[in-house]
Coordinates of C-alpha atoms in Angstrom, one line a residue:
M993 CA -108.8 -66.1 -41.2
S994 CA -110.9 -68.2 -43.5
Y995 CA -112.1 -66.8 -46.8
Y996 CA -115.4 -68.7 -46.3
T997 CA -116.1 -67.4 -42.8
S998 CA -115.2 -63.7 -43.2
N999 CA -114.8 -61.9 -46.4
F1000 CA -114.4 -58.3 -45.4
I1001 CA -112.3 -56.2 -42.9
N1002 CA -113.4 -52.7 -42.1
N1003 CA -115.6 -52.6 -45.2
V1004 CA -112.7 -53.8 -47.4
T1005 CA -113.9 -56.8 -49.3
L1006 CA -111.7 -59.8 -49.6
T1007 CA -111.6 -61.4 -53.0
K1008 CA -110.8 -65.0 -53.9
E1009 CA -107.6 -63.8 -55.6
M1010 CA -106.5 -62.1 -52.4
Y1011 CA -107.3 -65.3 -50.4
D1012 CA -105.4 -67.5 -52.8
K1013 CA -102.4 -65.2 -52.7
S1014 CA -102.3 -65.3 -48.9
N1015 CA -101.4 -69.0 -49.1
D1016 CA -97.8 -67.9 -49.5
F1017 CA -97.9 -66.5 -46.0
G1018 CA -100.5 -68.6 -44.2
E1019 CA -100.0 -71.3 -41.7
G1020 CA -102.5 -74.2 -41.8
S1021 CA -106.1 -73.0 -42.2
E1022 CA -105.1 -69.5 -41.0
R1023 CA -104.3 -66.7 -43.5
E1024 CA -102.3 -63.5 -43.0
Y1025 CA -103.3 -60.4 -45.0
F1026 CA -101.5 -57.1 -45.6
I1027 CA -104.0 -54.6 -46.7
E1028 CA -102.6 -51.2 -47.9
V1029 CA -105.2 -48.5 -48.1
E1030 CA -104.4 -45.4 -50.1
H1031 CA -106.7 -42.5 -49.4
L1032 CA -107.1 -38.9 -50.4
N1033 CA -108.0 -36.4 -47.7
T1034 CA -109.6 -39.2 -45.6
S1035 CA -108.6 -41.0 -42.5
V1036 CA -109.1 -44.8 -42.2
T1037 CA -108.8 -46.5 -38.8
S1038 CA -107.5 -50.1 -38.7
Q1039 CA -109.0 -52.7 -36.4
V1040 CA -105.5 -53.4 -35.1
I1041 CA -103.3 -50.2 -35.5
P1042 CA -103.9 -46.6 -36.3
I1043 CA -103.0 -45.6 -39.9
S1044 CA -103.6 -41.8 -39.5
P1045 CA -102.0 -39.3 -37.2
S1046 CA -105.4 -38.4 -35.7
A1047 CA -106.5 -42.0 -35.0
E1048 CA -106.9 -43.0 -31.4
P1049 CA -104.1 -45.4 -30.3
V1050 CA -105.2 -49.0 -29.9
K1051 CA -103.9 -51.3 -27.2
V1052 CA -102.1 -54.3 -28.7
D1053 CA -100.5 -57.4 -27.3
P1054 CA -97.1 -56.7 -25.8
N1055 CA -95.6 -59.3 -28.1
D1056 CA -96.8 -57.3 -31.2
S1057 CA -95.0 -54.2 -32.5
P1058 CA -97.4 -51.3 -33.3
A1059 CA -96.5 -49.2 -36.3
I1060 CA -97.7 -45.6 -36.2
I1061 CA -98.0 -43.5 -39.3
K1062 CA -96.5 -40.0 -38.9
E1063 CA -96.8 -36.8 -40.9
P1064 CA -94.0 -36.8 -43.5
K1065 CA -91.2 -34.5 -42.5
Q1066 CA -90.8 -31.3 -44.6
E1067 CA -87.1 -31.0 -45.4
K1068 CA -85.9 -27.5 -44.7
K1069 CA -84.3 -26.1 -47.8
E1070 CA -80.8 -24.7 -47.0
E1071 CA -80.6 -21.1 -48.1
K1072 CA -77.7 -20.5 -50.4
V1073 CA -75.2 -17.9 -49.5
C1074 CA -73.6 -15.7 -52.2
E1075 CA -69.9 -16.2 -52.0
C1076 CA -69.2 -12.8 -53.3
E1077 CA -71.3 -11.1 -50.7
A1078 CA -69.8 -13.4 -48.0
R1079 CA -66.3 -12.1 -49.0
V1080 CA -67.4 -8.5 -48.9
R1081 CA -69.1 -8.9 -45.5
A1082 CA -66.1 -10.6 -44.1
F1083 CA -63.8 -7.8 -45.3
I1084 CA -66.1 -5.2 -43.7
R1085 CA -66.1 -7.1 -40.4
M1086 CA -62.3 -7.3 -40.5
V1087 CA -62.1 -3.5 -41.0
R1088 CA -64.3 -2.9 -38.0
V1089 CA -62.0 -4.9 -35.8
G1090 CA -59.2 -2.6 -36.8
E1091 CA -61.3 0.5 -36.2
G1092 CA -62.3 -0.6 -32.7
T1093 CA -66.0 -1.1 -33.5
G1094 CA -66.1 -4.8 -34.3
E1095 CA -66.9 -8.0 -32.5
L1096 CA -63.3 -8.3 -31.4
I1097 CA -61.2 -5.6 -29.8
K1098 CA -57.5 -5.4 -29.2
S1099 CA -56.2 -6.0 -25.7
Y1100 CA -52.9 -6.9 -24.0
D1101 CA -52.2 -10.1 -22.0
K1102 CA -49.8 -9.0 -19.3
K1103 CA -49.1 -12.6 -18.3
E1104 CA -48.3 -13.8 -21.8
K1105 CA -46.9 -10.3 -22.8
K1106 CA -48.6 -10.2 -26.1
T1107 CA -51.5 -8.5 -27.9
I1108 CA -54.7 -10.5 -27.9
Y1109 CA -58.3 -9.9 -29.2
I1110 CA -61.2 -10.3 -26.9
T1111 CA -65.0 -10.3 -27.6
H1112 CA -66.7 -6.9 -28.0
D1113 CA -70.2 -5.7 -28.4
F1114 CA -70.6 -5.5 -32.2
Q1115 CA -73.9 -3.7 -32.2
A1116 CA -72.6 -1.0 -29.8
G1117 CA -70.2 0.0 -32.6
Y1118 CA -73.0 1.7 -34.5
T1119 CA -73.6 4.2 -31.7
M1120 CA -69.9 4.8 -30.9
A1121 CA -68.4 8.2 -31.7
F1122 CA -64.8 9.5 -31.3
G1123 CA -63.5 9.1 -27.8
G1124 CA -66.1 6.5 -26.9
T1125 CA -69.0 9.0 -26.8
K1126 CA -72.4 7.3 -27.2
I1127 CA -74.6 8.5 -30.1
T1128 CA -78.2 8.7 -28.9
N1129 CA -79.8 9.9 -32.2
L1130 CA -79.3 7.9 -35.4
S1131 CA -81.8 9.9 -37.5
T1132 CA -78.7 11.4 -39.3
H1133 CA -74.9 11.6 -38.9
P1134 CA -74.3 13.5 -35.6
Q1135 CA -72.1 16.1 -37.4
T1136 CA -70.6 17.0 -34.1
I1137 CA -67.0 17.6 -33.0
Y1138 CA -66.2 15.3 -30.1
K1139 CA -63.3 16.1 -27.8
I1140 CA -61.7 14.0 -25.1
K1141 CA -60.3 17.2 -23.5
S1142 CA -61.5 20.8 -24.1
S1143 CA -58.1 21.7 -25.4
D1144 CA -58.2 18.9 -28.0
Q1145 CA -58.8 19.5 -31.7
G1146 CA -61.4 16.8 -31.6
S1147 CA -62.9 14.7 -34.3
S1148 CA -66.3 14.2 -35.9
A1149 CA -65.7 10.5 -36.5
A1150 CA -68.9 8.6 -35.7
G1151 CA -70.4 5.1 -36.0
A1152 CA -69.2 1.7 -36.9
Y1153 CA -66.9 3.0 -39.7
Q1154 CA -65.9 6.2 -38.0
V1155 CA -67.2 8.4 -40.8
M1156 CA -66.3 12.1 -40.6
R1157 CA -69.0 14.7 -40.9
Y1158 CA -67.3 16.3 -44.0
T1159 CA -67.4 12.8 -45.6
W1160 CA -71.1 12.6 -44.8
W1161 CA -71.6 15.9 -46.5
E1162 CA -69.8 14.9 -49.6
L1163 CA -71.7 11.6 -49.8
A1164 CA -74.9 13.7 -49.5
G1165 CA -73.9 15.8 -52.6
F1166 CA -72.6 18.9 -50.9
E1167 CA -69.5 20.7 -52.0
V1168 CA -66.9 20.7 -49.3
K1169 CA -63.7 22.9 -49.1
N1170 CA -61.3 22.8 -46.2
K1171 CA -63.7 20.4 -44.4
K1172 CA -66.5 22.9 -44.6
K1173 CA -69.7 23.2 -46.7
T1174 CA -69.6 25.8 -49.4
G1175 CA -73.4 25.9 -49.6
K1176 CA -73.5 24.3 -53.0
Y1177 CA -75.4 21.0 -53.6
F1178 CA -75.2 18.7 -56.6
E1179 CA -77.9 16.1 -56.9
D1180 CA -75.8 14.0 -59.3
R1181 CA -73.2 13.6 -56.5
D1182 CA -75.8 12.7 -53.8
L1183 CA -74.8 9.0 -53.2
L1184 CA -77.0 8.8 -50.1
K1185 CA -80.1 9.6 -52.1
K1186 CA -79.0 7.3 -54.9
H1187 CA -78.7 4.3 -52.5
N1188 CA -81.7 5.3 -50.4
V1189 CA -79.8 6.0 -47.2
I1190 CA -82.3 8.1 -45.2
D1191 CA -80.8 8.0 -41.7
Y1192 CA -77.7 6.8 -39.7
S1193 CA -79.2 3.5 -38.6
A1194 CA -77.1 0.3 -38.5
E1195 CA -78.2 -0.8 -41.9
S1196 CA -77.5 2.7 -43.3
Q1197 CA -74.0 2.7 -41.9
D1198 CA -73.3 -0.7 -43.4
K1199 CA -74.4 0.6 -46.8
I1200 CA -72.3 3.7 -46.4
C1201 CA -69.3 1.5 -45.9
V1202 CA -70.0 -0.1 -49.3
I1203 CA -70.5 3.3 -50.8
L1204 CA -67.2 4.5 -49.5
M1205 CA -65.4 1.4 -50.8
E1206 CA -67.0 1.9 -54.2
K1207 CA -66.4 5.7 -54.4
Q1208 CA -62.9 6.0 -52.9
R1209 CA -61.3 2.9 -54.3
P1210 CA -63.4 1.7 -57.4
N1211 CA -61.4 -1.5 -57.8
L1212 CA -61.6 -2.6 -54.1
I1213 CA -64.8 -4.6 -54.2
N1214 CA -63.6 -6.3 -57.4
K1215 CA -60.4 -7.4 -55.7
I1216 CA -62.3 -8.8 -52.7
I1217 CA -64.7 -10.8 -55.0
A1218 CA -61.7 -12.1 -56.9
N1219 CA -60.2 -13.3 -53.5
K1220 CA -57.2 -11.0 -53.8
I1221 CA -57.6 -10.0 -50.1
E1222 CA -54.0 -9.0 -49.3
D1223 CA -53.9 -6.8 -52.4
A1224 CA -57.3 -5.3 -51.5
I1225 CA -55.9 -4.4 -48.0
Q1226 CA -52.5 -3.1 -48.9
K1227 CA -53.3 -1.3 -52.2
D1228 CA -56.8 -0.1 -51.7
G1229 CA -58.4 -0.5 -48.3
C1230 CA -55.4 1.2 -46.5
F1231 CA -56.2 4.4 -48.3
I1232 CA -59.7 4.5 -46.7
W1233 CA -58.9 3.1 -43.2
A1234 CA -55.7 4.0 -41.4
S1235 CA -55.9 0.8 -39.3
L1236 CA -55.2 -1.3 -42.4
P1237 CA -51.5 -1.8 -43.3
E1238 CA -49.9 -0.5 -46.5
I1239 CA -46.3 -1.7 -46.1
N1240 CA -44.4 -3.4 -43.3
D1241 CA -47.5 -3.5 -41.2
L1242 CA -47.6 0.3 -41.1
S1243 CA -50.4 2.6 -42.1
H1244 CA -50.4 4.7 -45.3
Y1245 CA -51.0 7.8 -43.1
Y1246 CA -48.4 9.7 -41.2
Y1247 CA -48.3 11.3 -37.7
N1248 CA -45.4 13.6 -36.7
D1249 CA -43.6 12.6 -40.0
K1250 CA -43.8 8.9 -39.2
R1251 CA -46.2 6.3 -40.5
Q1252 CA -48.8 5.3 -38.0
P1253 CA -48.9 1.7 -36.7
A1254 CA -51.6 -0.5 -38.3
T1255 CA -53.1 -3.9 -37.7
P1256 CA -50.5 -6.5 -38.9
L1257 CA -51.4 -8.0 -42.3
K1258 CA -51.2 -11.5 -40.8
T1259 CA -53.8 -10.6 -38.2
C1260 CA -56.0 -8.9 -40.8
M1261 CA -56.0 -12.1 -42.8
E1262 CA -56.7 -14.3 -39.8
H1263 CA -59.8 -12.2 -38.9
Y1264 CA -60.9 -12.1 -42.5
N1265 CA -60.7 -15.9 -43.0
D1266 CA -62.5 -16.6 -39.8
F1267 CA -65.3 -14.2 -40.7
F1268 CA -65.5 -15.6 -44.2
Q1269 CA -66.2 -19.1 -42.9
E1270 CA -68.9 -17.7 -40.7
E1271 CA -70.5 -15.8 -43.5
L1272 CA -70.5 -18.9 -45.7
K1273 CA -72.7 -20.5 -43.1
G1274 CA -75.0 -17.5 -43.1
N1275 CA -73.8 -16.2 -39.7
S1276 CA -73.4 -12.5 -39.9
N1277 CA -73.7 -9.6 -37.4
L1278 CA -74.0 -7.0 -40.2
H1279 CA -77.3 -5.5 -41.3
L1280 CA -76.8 -5.6 -45.1
K1281 CA -79.7 -7.4 -46.8
K1282 CA -79.2 -10.4 -49.1
G1283 CA -78.5 -9.2 -52.6
F1284 CA -77.0 -5.9 -51.5
L1285 CA -74.2 -6.1 -54.1
K1286 CA -76.7 -6.0 -56.9
E1287 CA -77.5 -2.4 -56.0
F1288 CA -73.9 -1.5 -56.8
G1289 CA -73.9 -3.3 -60.2
Y1290 CA -72.7 -6.7 -59.1
D1291 CA -74.7 -9.8 -59.9
C1292 CA -71.9 -12.3 -59.1
C1293 CA -74.0 -15.2 -58.0
K1294 CA -75.3 -15.5 -61.6
G1295 CA -71.8 -15.1 -63.0
N1296 CA -72.6 -11.6 -64.3
I1297 CA -70.6 -8.8 -62.7
S1298 CA -70.8 -5.5 -64.6
N1299 CA -67.5 -4.4 -63.1
L1300 CA -66.0 -7.9 -63.5
V1301 CA -62.3 -8.3 -62.8
E1302 CA -60.1 -11.0 -64.2
N1303 CA -57.8 -13.2 -62.1
N1304 CA -55.2 -10.5 -62.0
G1305 CA -57.6 -7.9 -60.6
T1306 CA -57.8 -5.8 -63.8
C1307 CA -60.7 -4.2 -65.6
K1308 CA -62.1 -6.7 -68.1
S1309 CA -62.5 -4.1 -70.8
C1310 CA -59.1 -2.4 -70.8
H1311 CA -57.1 -5.0 -68.9
E1312 CA -55.7 -2.3 -66.6
D1313 CA -56.3 -1.3 -63.0
H1314 CA -58.6 1.7 -62.5
Y1315 CA -57.9 4.4 -59.8
D1316 CA -59.8 7.3 -58.4
L1317 CA -58.1 9.6 -55.8
T1318 CA -60.8 12.3 -55.8
D1319 CA -61.8 11.6 -52.2
K1320 CA -58.2 11.9 -51.0
V1321 CA -57.0 14.7 -53.3
K1322 CA -59.0 18.0 -53.3
W1323 CA -59.2 20.4 -56.2
Q1324 CA -57.9 24.0 -55.8
T1325 CA -58.0 27.0 -58.1
Q1326 CA -54.9 29.1 -58.8
F1327 CA -57.0 32.2 -58.5
D1328 CA -56.5 32.5 -54.8
S1329 CA -55.4 35.7 -53.0
K1330 CA -52.7 33.8 -51.1
W1331 CA -50.7 33.8 -54.3
G1332 CA -50.8 37.6 -54.6
D1333 CA -52.6 40.0 -56.9
T1334 CA -54.5 39.1 -60.1
E1335 CA -51.4 39.1 -62.2
A1336 CA -49.6 36.7 -59.8
Q1337 CA -52.5 34.4 -59.7
K1338 CA -52.5 34.1 -63.5
V1339 CA -49.2 32.4 -63.4
A1340 CA -49.7 30.4 -60.1
C1341 CA -50.7 27.0 -61.7
K1342 CA -47.4 25.4 -60.7
K1343 CA -47.6 26.8 -57.1
T1344 CA -51.2 25.6 -56.8
C1345 CA -50.4 22.1 -58.1
D1346 CA -47.5 21.9 -55.6
D1347 CA -49.9 23.0 -52.8
I1348 CA -52.3 20.2 -53.8
L1349 CA -49.4 17.7 -53.5
N1350 CA -48.3 19.2 -50.1
K1351 CA -51.7 18.5 -48.6
V1352 CA -51.3 14.8 -49.3
G1353 CA -47.8 14.6 -47.8
L1354 CA -45.8 15.2 -51.0
A1355 CA -43.2 17.9 -51.6
N1356 CA -43.0 20.5 -54.3
T1357 CA -41.8 19.0 -57.6
S1358 CA -38.5 20.0 -59.1
K1359 CA -37.8 21.1 -62.7
A1360 CA -34.4 19.3 -62.6
E1361 CA -34.0 16.9 -65.5
A1362 CA -33.4 14.0 -63.1
D1363 CA -36.8 14.8 -61.4
R1364 CA -39.0 14.8 -64.5
Y1365 CA -39.8 12.8 -67.7
Q1366 CA -39.7 15.1 -70.7
T1367 CA -42.2 13.4 -72.9
A1368 CA -42.6 16.1 -75.7
L1369 CA -40.8 19.2 -77.0
E1370 CA -41.7 21.9 -79.6
N1371 CA -39.1 22.1 -82.4
D1372 CA -36.7 25.1 -82.6
K1373 CA -39.2 27.1 -84.6
H1374 CA -42.1 26.2 -82.4
T1375 CA -44.1 25.1 -85.4
T1376 CA -44.7 21.5 -84.4
I1377 CA -44.3 19.3 -81.3
L1378 CA -42.3 16.1 -81.2
I1379 CA -43.1 13.1 -79.0
N1380 CA -40.4 11.2 -77.3
S1381 CA -42.2 7.8 -77.3
A1382 CA -39.7 5.9 -75.2
E1383 CA -39.6 8.6 -72.5
A1384 CA -43.4 8.9 -72.6
K1385 CA -43.7 5.1 -72.1
Q1386 CA -41.6 5.4 -68.9
A1387 CA -43.7 8.3 -67.8
V1388 CA -46.9 6.4 -68.2
Q1389 CA -45.5 3.5 -66.2
Y1390 CA -44.5 6.0 -63.5
I1391 CA -48.0 7.5 -63.4
N1392 CA -49.5 4.1 -63.0
E1393 CA -47.1 3.2 -60.2
Q1394 CA -47.9 6.4 -58.3
L1395 CA -51.7 6.1 -58.7
K1396 CA -51.4 2.5 -57.5
N1397 CA -49.7 3.8 -54.4
G1398 CA -52.4 6.4 -53.9
N1399 CA -50.4 9.4 -55.1
P1400 CA -51.5 12.1 -57.5
V1401 CA -49.0 13.2 -60.2
Q1402 CA -48.2 16.7 -61.4
V1403 CA -47.8 17.0 -65.2
G1404 CA -47.0 19.9 -67.5
V1405 CA -49.1 20.4 -70.7
D1406 CA -48.8 22.2 -74.0
H1407 CA -52.0 23.9 -75.2
A1408 CA -50.6 26.3 -77.9
L1409 CA -47.5 26.3 -80.0
N1410 CA -45.1 29.1 -79.3
Y1411 CA -47.2 30.1 -76.3
K1412 CA -45.9 33.5 -74.9
G1413 CA -43.0 33.3 -77.4
G1414 CA -41.9 29.9 -76.0
K1415 CA -40.3 31.6 -73.0
L1416 CA -42.1 29.6 -70.3
N1417 CA -40.4 26.6 -68.6
E1418 CA -38.3 24.6 -71.1
G1419 CA -40.0 26.4 -74.1
T1420 CA -42.9 23.9 -74.5
T1421 CA -44.8 23.5 -71.2
D1422 CA -47.6 26.1 -70.9
H1423 CA -49.5 24.9 -67.9
F1424 CA -49.5 22.4 -65.0
V1425 CA -52.3 20.1 -63.9
I1426 CA -52.7 17.2 -61.5
I1427 CA -53.6 13.6 -62.6
I1428 CA -55.9 12.0 -60.0
G1429 CA -57.3 8.9 -61.6
K1430 CA -57.3 6.3 -64.4
A1431 CA -60.1 4.6 -66.1
C1432 CA -61.3 3.6 -69.6
E1433 CA -64.0 4.6 -72.1
N1434 CA -64.9 2.4 -75.0
N1435 CA -61.8 0.3 -74.2
K1436 CA -59.6 3.4 -74.4
I1437 CA -57.5 4.2 -71.4
Y1438 CA -57.6 7.7 -70.0
Y1439 CA -56.2 9.7 -67.0
R1440 CA -58.5 12.1 -65.2
F1441 CA -57.0 15.4 -64.1
Y1442 CA -57.7 18.4 -62.0
D1443 CA -57.3 21.7 -63.9
V1444 CA -56.4 24.6 -61.5
G1445 CA -56.7 27.2 -64.3
T1446 CA -60.3 28.0 -63.5
R1447 CA -62.2 29.5 -60.7
H1448 CA -65.1 27.0 -61.1
N1449 CA -64.9 23.7 -59.2
E1450 CA -67.4 22.0 -61.5
K1451 CA -65.1 22.7 -64.4
G1452 CA -61.7 22.3 -62.7
A1453 CA -62.7 19.0 -61.1
S1454 CA -64.9 17.8 -63.9
K1455 CA -65.1 14.1 -64.6
N1456 CA -64.7 15.0 -68.2
N1457 CA -61.2 16.3 -67.8
K1458 CA -59.5 13.3 -69.5
L1459 CA -56.1 12.7 -71.0
F1460 CA -56.3 9.7 -73.4
L1461 CA -53.4 7.3 -73.9
K1462 CA -52.3 7.3 -77.5
S1463 CA -50.4 4.7 -79.5
D1464 CA -47.2 6.7 -79.3
N1465 CA -47.5 6.7 -75.5
S1466 CA -48.4 10.4 -75.4
L1467 CA -51.3 11.7 -73.3
K1468 CA -53.8 14.0 -74.9
G1469 CA -57.2 15.4 -74.1
T1470 CA -59.5 18.4 -73.6
T1471 CA -60.1 20.5 -70.5
V1472 CA -63.7 21.4 -69.8
Y1473 CA -63.2 25.0 -68.6
S1474 CA -61.7 26.3 -71.9
G1475 CA -62.1 23.5 -74.4
Q1476 CA -58.4 23.7 -75.2
T1477 CA -56.5 20.5 -76.1
Y1478 CA -53.8 19.5 -73.7
L1479 CA -50.8 17.4 -74.6
V1480 CA -48.6 16.2 -71.7
T1481 CA -45.1 17.4 -72.1
Q1482 CA -43.6 16.8 -68.6
V1483 CA -44.3 14.3 -65.8
R1484 CA -42.8 15.4 -62.5
K1485 CA -41.6 12.9 -60.0
N1486 CA -43.0 12.8 -56.5
K1487 CA -41.0 13.1 -53.3
K1488 CA -42.2 12.9 -49.7
K1489 CA -42.2 16.1 -47.7

């Protein structure tokens, strides 16, 4: 193209400078121009090729290569997955496999003569009740006893996590005794209301699973987040779900005086690891919403977990494990007619504590010296009490061990010097209570206890019944029902029934 014969293309004026610059690319008297047009919200059509997506295609010589401008691709931002939530989700899915309501279900390969896992309808688990009965109404927990045979005792287990109706009642804030409602409701105990669980839908059931984990084993989610999965299974999860192994691939729970079989730990870990990898990719069958852990006080993706555990799984404040056996161990009062008349009931604290132990598979405790830690004694004149610090240290270690294994511990306490002339027990112990938990308050370790010496549940099972660990290894605290100060004098050793 000659500058002197044509000085514009499509209303774009060619300057002398542009013409001179084209000498670098021209051949003879011909010139080649590359004109780049930048436009805002306009469409310009070239004489040779289209330069907007809406331009009509122009036929070009087969020897030429047309270039077509396309809309720039919008890169899809990859949604980040919270690793903490991925771990908890994977753990929950692993639990469901063991409970028979997950995406895999146990089967047996007759040819290979081994247990295998085959695919299963995951969503159907939300509508599965005991015995395979289908739940048709998810507006609430069915609260029904299902029986395989009319002669069976039956079970109220329902849904993906096989929740019993009495567990549902407790989560709803109702007082339950002997698996029956007493008619009393406590709003501060209503965890369903607290976490906005209004029905028994799939999402609600998943949230209930997290509530159970948090309520029954307060350190469980911490351990999962810290990637201490085997520890979470064998020292916490197994106390909630019988399908998880505690020791030697056997359940924590007994049947006919023998531990029930459980899913082998190796299998549990294989399932967990597979599910965790899926969760990291954002693939999940659960109905928990993104950020669900924040509702329970965890903000792990921002590195701020209010219940943060260190690498060894301990509480960051007191550097000790916390335990809560209140869901497993039920409070009782010694003022029960089964112990006899009023006078007999007044001295039935030991019998009642033994009865509490019996109901969780433990035998009555013994007063034999070999079966107890004597942590304190009143002097001969009963004017002061002396602490055996070395013995008390061993006793505290024993209590920690038992709580870790899910067992409550019966302890004797002194609440008054020379009580009843010092004629009770070994001359020091005045009363017996049951330790059912361990936690901390302002960095001070305490052990929560049930006091059977009252008729009132709200006092006997109060969260404020605390025995604080002192520098000399003694345990000392106040009981809510009378305001008396208790000092632990004996720690009785547990034995299986």
